[in-house]
Short mmCIF file of C-alpha atoms and ligand atoms in Angstrom, two decimals:
data_model
loop_
_atom_site.label_atom_id
_atom_site.label_comp_id
_atom_site.label_asym_id
_atom_site.label_seq_id
_atom_site.Cartn_x
_atom_site.Cartn_y
_atom_site.Cartn_z
CA MET B 205 130.89 180.49 -43.59
CA THR B 206 131.16 181.11 -47.31
CA PRO B 207 131.63 177.77 -49.10
CA PRO B 208 134.97 177.26 -50.86
CA ILE B 209 135.09 179.72 -53.72
CA SER B 210 136.35 177.13 -56.13
CA SER B 211 139.04 174.53 -56.40
CA PRO B 212 142.21 175.29 -58.34
CA GLY B 213 141.94 174.07 -61.86
CA ASP B 214 138.48 175.45 -62.50
CA ALA B 215 138.48 177.55 -65.59
CA SER B 216 140.05 180.82 -64.47
CA ARG B 217 139.11 184.23 -65.86
CA PRO B 218 142.00 186.24 -67.27
CA ILE B 219 142.11 189.77 -65.86
CA ILE B 220 144.38 192.82 -65.89
CA ILE B 221 144.30 195.00 -62.78
CA ASP B 222 144.95 198.70 -63.38
CA THR B 223 145.57 200.36 -60.06
CA ASP B 224 146.74 203.37 -58.01
CA PRO B 225 147.51 201.77 -54.61
CA GLY B 226 145.99 202.99 -52.26
CA GLN B 227 145.08 200.82 -49.28
CA ASP B 228 141.74 199.78 -50.79
CA ASP B 229 143.50 198.92 -54.04
CA ALA B 230 145.88 196.78 -51.97
CA ILE B 231 143.04 194.71 -50.54
CA ALA B 232 141.55 194.28 -54.02
CA VAL B 233 144.88 193.09 -55.46
CA LEU B 234 145.43 190.68 -52.55
CA ALA B 235 141.92 189.27 -53.02
CA ALA B 236 142.41 188.85 -56.77
CA LEU B 237 145.75 187.10 -56.32
CA ALA B 238 144.15 184.75 -53.80
CA ALA B 239 141.17 183.81 -56.00
CA PRO B 240 141.71 180.59 -58.01
CA GLU B 241 138.94 181.68 -60.42
CA LEU B 242 141.03 184.65 -61.55
CA GLU B 243 144.23 184.65 -63.58
CA VAL B 244 145.98 187.98 -63.06
CA LEU B 245 147.83 188.44 -66.35
CA GLY B 246 149.56 191.55 -65.06
CA ILE B 247 149.17 194.66 -62.93
CA THR B 248 149.44 198.13 -64.47
CA ALA B 249 150.08 201.11 -62.23
CA VAL B 250 148.60 204.53 -62.89
CA ALA B 251 149.02 207.91 -61.18
CA GLY B 252 146.15 208.64 -58.83
CA ASN B 253 146.09 208.35 -55.06
CA VAL B 254 149.83 209.05 -55.14
CA PRO B 255 152.22 209.74 -58.03
CA LEU B 256 153.13 206.96 -60.46
CA GLU B 257 156.50 206.15 -58.94
CA LEU B 258 154.74 205.29 -55.67
CA THR B 259 151.80 203.42 -57.20
CA ALA B 260 154.26 201.29 -59.19
CA ARG B 261 156.28 200.72 -55.98
CA ASN B 262 153.18 199.89 -53.94
CA ALA B 263 151.83 197.43 -56.50
CA ARG B 264 155.07 195.43 -56.22
CA ILE B 265 155.03 195.60 -52.41
CA ILE B 266 151.51 194.14 -52.46
CA CYS B 267 152.49 191.34 -54.85
CA GLU B 268 155.43 190.39 -52.61
CA LEU B 269 153.18 190.58 -49.52
CA ALA B 270 150.94 188.02 -51.25
CA GLY B 271 153.97 185.83 -51.99
CA ARG B 272 153.61 186.58 -55.72
CA PRO B 273 156.84 188.21 -56.92
CA ASP B 274 156.15 186.43 -60.24
CA VAL B 275 153.35 188.84 -61.17
CA ALA B 276 154.35 191.29 -63.91
CA VAL B 277 153.94 194.91 -62.76
CA PHE B 278 154.11 197.74 -65.29
CA ALA B 279 154.20 201.52 -64.83
CA GLY B 280 151.73 203.46 -66.96
CA CYS B 281 150.64 207.07 -67.30
CA GLU B 282 152.08 209.56 -64.85
CA ARG B 283 149.36 212.16 -65.41
CA PRO B 284 145.78 212.41 -66.70
CA LEU B 285 145.03 212.94 -70.39
CA ARG B 286 144.21 216.64 -70.20
CA GLN B 287 144.13 217.61 -66.54
CA PRO B 288 146.94 218.21 -64.07
CA LEU B 289 147.39 215.29 -61.66
CA VAL B 290 145.46 215.52 -58.39
CA THR B 291 146.60 213.08 -55.68
CA ALA B 292 145.13 212.04 -52.31
CA GLU B 293 147.94 211.78 -49.76
CA HIS B 294 145.58 213.33 -47.19
CA VAL B 295 143.57 210.11 -47.42
CA HIS B 296 146.19 207.45 -48.10
CA GLY B 297 149.28 208.94 -46.44
CA LYS B 298 152.50 210.02 -48.12
CA THR B 299 153.39 206.51 -49.34
CA GLY B 300 149.87 205.69 -50.50
CA ILE B 301 149.76 202.56 -48.35
CA ASP B 302 150.46 204.06 -44.93
CA GLY B 303 149.50 201.85 -42.01
CA ALA B 304 151.50 198.82 -43.06
CA ASP B 305 155.16 198.49 -42.15
CA LEU B 306 156.32 196.75 -45.32
CA PRO B 307 159.80 196.52 -46.88
CA GLU B 308 160.74 198.16 -50.17
CA PRO B 309 160.02 195.84 -53.12
CA THR B 310 162.78 193.55 -54.37
CA MET B 311 160.91 192.44 -57.51
CA SER B 312 161.63 194.56 -60.57
CA LEU B 313 159.24 196.75 -62.47
CA GLN B 314 158.72 195.51 -66.01
CA PRO B 315 160.67 197.67 -68.50
CA GLN B 316 157.74 198.00 -70.91
CA HIS B 317 155.26 200.87 -70.53
CA ALA B 318 151.91 199.63 -69.21
CA VAL B 319 150.00 201.07 -72.16
CA GLU B 320 152.25 199.26 -74.64
CA TRP B 321 151.99 195.96 -72.74
CA MET B 322 148.22 196.22 -72.28
CA THR B 323 147.81 197.00 -75.99
CA GLU B 324 149.97 194.08 -77.10
CA THR B 325 148.24 191.71 -74.67
CA LEU B 326 144.77 192.71 -75.86
CA LEU B 327 145.72 192.49 -79.53
CA ALA B 328 147.11 188.99 -78.98
CA ALA B 329 144.09 187.84 -76.97
CA GLY B 330 141.09 185.97 -78.23
CA GLU B 331 137.93 187.93 -78.97
CA ARG B 332 136.47 189.36 -75.75
CA GLU B 333 138.87 187.25 -73.68
CA ILE B 334 140.31 189.60 -71.06
CA THR B 335 138.52 191.52 -68.30
CA LEU B 336 140.06 194.87 -67.37
CA CYS B 337 139.76 195.85 -63.70
CA PRO B 338 140.57 199.56 -63.29
CA LEU B 339 140.77 200.62 -59.64
CA GLY B 340 142.05 204.18 -60.20
CA PRO B 341 141.82 206.95 -62.81
CA LEU B 342 141.15 205.45 -66.25
CA THR B 343 144.13 207.10 -67.94
CA ASN B 344 145.97 203.91 -68.92
CA VAL B 345 142.88 202.16 -70.27
CA ALA B 346 141.67 205.21 -72.19
CA THR B 347 145.12 205.69 -73.74
CA VAL B 348 145.09 202.11 -75.02
CA LEU B 349 141.61 202.55 -76.50
CA GLU B 350 142.42 205.96 -78.04
CA ASN B 351 145.73 204.89 -79.59
CA THR B 352 144.67 201.40 -80.70
CA PRO B 353 140.89 201.09 -80.96
CA GLU B 354 141.20 197.57 -82.34
CA ALA B 355 142.56 196.46 -78.96
CA ALA B 356 138.97 196.67 -77.69
CA ARG B 357 138.30 193.39 -79.52
CA GLY B 358 140.25 191.52 -76.82
CA ILE B 359 138.28 193.01 -73.93
CA ARG B 360 135.43 190.95 -72.45
CA GLU B 361 134.36 193.69 -70.02
CA ILE B 362 135.73 196.65 -68.09
CA VAL B 363 134.74 196.36 -64.42
CA CYS B 364 135.87 199.53 -62.67
CA MET B 365 135.51 201.30 -59.36
CA GLY B 366 134.47 204.88 -59.98
CA GLY B 367 131.69 207.39 -60.21
CA GLY B 368 128.90 208.48 -57.94
CA PHE B 369 125.49 209.98 -58.60
CA PHE B 370 122.68 209.46 -56.05
CA GLY B 371 124.98 210.10 -53.10
CA GLY B 372 127.15 212.75 -54.77
CA GLY B 373 130.92 212.74 -54.91
CA ASN B 374 133.79 212.31 -52.46
CA THR B 375 136.27 214.72 -54.04
CA THR B 376 133.88 217.50 -55.05
CA PRO B 377 130.17 217.64 -54.26
CA THR B 378 129.54 215.98 -57.63
CA ALA B 379 132.63 213.93 -58.46
CA GLU B 380 134.24 210.70 -57.22
CA PHE B 381 138.06 210.74 -57.10
CA ASN B 382 138.95 208.31 -59.94
CA ILE B 383 136.65 210.06 -62.40
CA PHE B 384 137.50 213.55 -61.11
CA VAL B 385 141.23 212.97 -61.69
CA ASP B 386 140.72 211.99 -65.33
CA PRO B 387 137.19 212.73 -66.58
CA ASP B 388 138.28 212.68 -70.22
CA ALA B 389 139.60 209.13 -69.82
CA ALA B 390 136.35 208.01 -68.22
CA GLN B 391 134.32 209.47 -71.07
CA ILE B 392 136.51 207.67 -73.62
CA VAL B 393 136.03 204.35 -71.82
CA LEU B 394 132.25 204.82 -71.58
CA HIS B 395 132.09 205.51 -75.32
CA SER B 396 134.47 202.77 -76.42
CA GLY B 397 131.73 200.27 -77.15
CA VAL B 398 133.28 197.87 -74.63
CA PRO B 399 130.86 196.51 -71.97
CA VAL B 400 131.44 198.57 -68.80
CA THR B 401 130.34 197.76 -65.26
CA MET B 402 130.83 200.61 -62.81
CA LEU B 403 131.00 200.13 -59.03
CA PRO B 404 130.44 203.67 -57.76
CA LEU B 405 130.21 205.37 -54.38
CA ASP B 406 126.46 204.66 -54.52
CA VAL B 407 127.27 201.04 -53.79
CA THR B 408 130.56 201.22 -51.90
CA HIS B 409 129.07 203.52 -49.27
CA LYS B 410 126.41 200.89 -48.54
CA ALA B 411 129.05 198.48 -47.24
CA LEU B 412 131.05 200.06 -44.42
CA MET B 413 133.86 198.29 -42.62
CA THR B 414 133.42 197.46 -38.94
CA ASP B 415 136.10 197.36 -36.27
CA ASP B 416 135.11 193.74 -35.71
CA TRP B 417 135.80 192.87 -39.34
CA ILE B 418 139.17 194.61 -39.35
CA ASP B 419 139.97 192.75 -36.11
CA GLN B 420 139.10 189.46 -37.88
CA VAL B 421 141.58 190.39 -40.62
CA ARG B 422 144.22 191.14 -37.97
CA ALA B 423 143.41 187.92 -36.15
CA LEU B 424 144.48 185.92 -39.23
CA GLY B 425 147.89 186.46 -37.67
CA THR B 426 149.59 186.22 -41.04
CA ARG B 427 151.83 188.91 -42.48
CA THR B 428 148.97 189.69 -44.89
CA GLY B 429 146.42 189.96 -42.09
CA ILE B 430 148.67 192.19 -40.02
CA ALA B 431 149.60 194.46 -42.95
CA ALA B 432 146.06 194.62 -44.31
CA SER B 433 144.47 195.48 -40.97
CA GLY B 434 147.14 198.11 -40.34
CA MET B 435 146.42 199.69 -43.73
CA LEU B 436 142.66 199.60 -43.13
CA ASP B 437 142.94 201.15 -39.67
CA PHE B 438 144.91 204.01 -41.21
CA TYR B 439 142.75 204.31 -44.33
CA GLU B 440 139.29 204.39 -42.78
CA ARG B 441 140.06 207.20 -40.29
CA PHE B 442 139.60 209.85 -43.02
CA ASP B 443 136.12 208.69 -44.08
CA VAL B 444 134.97 208.00 -40.51
CA GLU B 445 135.83 211.60 -39.62
CA LYS B 446 134.39 213.04 -42.86
CA TYR B 447 131.10 211.13 -42.79
CA GLY B 448 130.71 210.71 -39.05
CA THR B 449 130.14 206.99 -39.52
CA THR B 450 131.41 204.11 -37.40
CA GLY B 451 133.30 202.61 -40.34
CA GLY B 452 134.62 203.55 -43.75
CA PRO B 453 133.81 202.21 -47.22
CA LEU B 454 136.21 199.75 -48.87
CA HIS B 455 135.89 200.83 -52.48
CA ASP B 456 138.13 198.85 -54.83
CA PRO B 457 137.56 195.26 -53.61
CA HIS B 458 133.97 195.55 -54.89
CA VAL B 459 135.43 195.07 -58.38
CA ILE B 460 136.91 191.70 -57.44
CA ALA B 461 133.84 190.62 -55.48
CA TYR B 462 131.67 191.48 -58.49
CA LEU B 463 133.77 189.19 -60.71
CA LEU B 464 133.65 186.32 -58.24
CA ARG B 465 130.08 186.64 -56.90
CA PRO B 466 128.03 188.82 -59.27
CA ASP B 467 124.92 188.00 -57.21
CA ILE B 468 126.31 190.03 -54.30
CA HIS B 469 125.65 193.22 -56.30
CA ARG B 470 122.70 194.64 -58.21
CA GLY B 471 122.42 197.52 -60.65
CA ARG B 472 120.88 198.73 -63.88
CA HIS B 473 122.06 199.06 -67.48
CA CYS B 474 121.72 202.73 -68.29
CA ASN B 475 123.45 205.70 -69.87
CA VAL B 476 126.32 207.30 -67.96
CA GLU B 477 128.06 210.43 -69.22
CA VAL B 478 130.96 212.30 -67.64
CA GLU B 479 131.18 216.08 -67.35
CA THR B 480 134.61 217.01 -68.70
CA ARG B 481 134.45 220.82 -69.06
CA SER B 482 132.51 222.50 -66.26
CA PRO B 483 134.77 223.82 -63.47
CA LEU B 484 131.83 223.31 -61.09
CA THR B 485 130.95 219.70 -61.96
CA ARG B 486 134.03 218.30 -63.70
CA GLY B 487 134.15 214.50 -63.22
CA MET B 488 130.46 214.14 -62.45
CA THR B 489 128.98 210.86 -63.67
CA VAL B 490 125.53 211.78 -64.96
CA VAL B 491 123.43 208.61 -64.64
CA ASP B 492 120.25 208.42 -66.73
CA TRP B 493 118.71 205.94 -64.27
CA TRP B 494 115.12 206.50 -65.48
CA HIS B 495 116.02 206.58 -69.21
CA LEU B 496 114.82 210.17 -69.53
CA THR B 497 117.04 210.84 -72.53
CA ASP B 498 117.60 209.04 -75.78
CA ARG B 499 121.24 208.55 -74.90
CA PRO B 500 121.99 204.83 -75.38
CA PRO B 501 122.69 202.73 -72.26
CA ASN B 502 126.47 202.20 -72.02
CA CYS B 503 127.08 201.06 -68.45
CA HIS B 504 125.94 198.49 -65.89
CA TYR B 505 125.73 200.90 -62.97
CA ILE B 506 125.77 199.09 -59.64
CA THR B 507 123.86 200.53 -56.67
CA GLU B 508 123.15 197.63 -54.27
CA VAL B 509 125.33 195.17 -52.37
CA ASP B 510 124.92 192.44 -49.75
CA SER B 511 127.45 193.94 -47.33
CA SER B 512 127.71 190.88 -45.11
CA ARG B 513 128.46 188.55 -48.03
CA PHE B 514 130.91 191.08 -49.45
CA TYR B 515 133.03 191.29 -46.28
CA THR B 516 132.80 187.55 -45.65
CA LEU B 517 134.09 186.95 -49.17
CA ILE B 518 137.03 189.35 -48.82
CA LEU B 519 138.02 187.84 -45.45
CA THR B 520 137.77 184.34 -46.95
CA LEU B 521 140.05 185.36 -49.81
CA LEU B 522 142.65 186.95 -47.52
CA THR B 523 142.75 183.96 -45.17
CA PRO B 524 145.11 181.61 -47.08
CA LEU B 525 147.60 184.33 -48.01
CA PRO B 526 150.98 184.21 -46.24
O1 RIB F 70 136.99 207.31 -54.73
C1 RIB F 70 137.59 206.10 -54.33
C2 RIB F 70 138.60 205.66 -55.32
O2 RIB F 70 139.63 206.64 -55.43
C3 RIB F 70 139.32 204.36 -54.90
O3 RIB F 70 139.72 203.66 -56.04
C4 RIB F 70 140.51 204.87 -54.16
O4 RIB F 70 141.59 203.94 -54.17
C5 RIB F 70 140.87 206.07 -54.99
O5 RIB F 70 141.63 205.61 -56.11
CA1 CA F 71 142.08 203.07 -56.28
#
């Protein structure tokens, strides 16, 4: 059994979660809210898996599921910087978090636009104080960095789920969904000068869920365990059918696991560029793994994970939630 992660009162790491829930986003947000080492300063919704109105709704549903109606949730960009919005209801269902029978949120959405709040928060922060955790298209984060470059000073690191290279894409043969939806935003983030750690399909596909693990989540018997397992049952069916595997990947929680247990993952600091123009390969993350170019390394690109420790950690985090 994983030892206690930490006792409350340990120095907690301030983070902002930028998300497009999404069942896997939901598990990541629940895990982050449960982790005493993390202080979730706020959650910013972005259009991605489903349109913005639904991602902003779902983020609040997840906070209330976790018993955290106090968390500030903001709505951000409703479409990518230069591309039309592409959504993924065929994967996540029409609500984005199909599989869980949860009530409409009662907590309010913050009136401020997510980009404005994120900008203000970063400008007011200490140097390299806040970690950004994007779990969807990078539109919100890129807009902050484009409009107010000096906000980067407040960012410790951007730890995002996105990209794919050695194993190809999941949305086109060469592109992963988050980067495909907004390739221009991803390129801006990778060239912002801010430290970026990317958790791509090359690592998430090496840690597939098992029916036994989902049953352990259900067996928690809590409203969180019942809702989470229902979402995961629904969510993994698409990948199981597409890849012919016995379980599906659980993408976004890798971001939270990386923050809490960086030794679970391994990768390499190298150059990553995003194709933004080609109709054939738009959204491809081109990873210079062997340093074949003189392009400067700009990303800690993660490719390995201890799957058993990853799923044990996520289950441990979900356990105390209501
Ligand atoms: O490609 C997987 C990513 O796209 C995950 O973040 C999932 O939630 C979707 O946003
Ligand atoms: Ca997501």
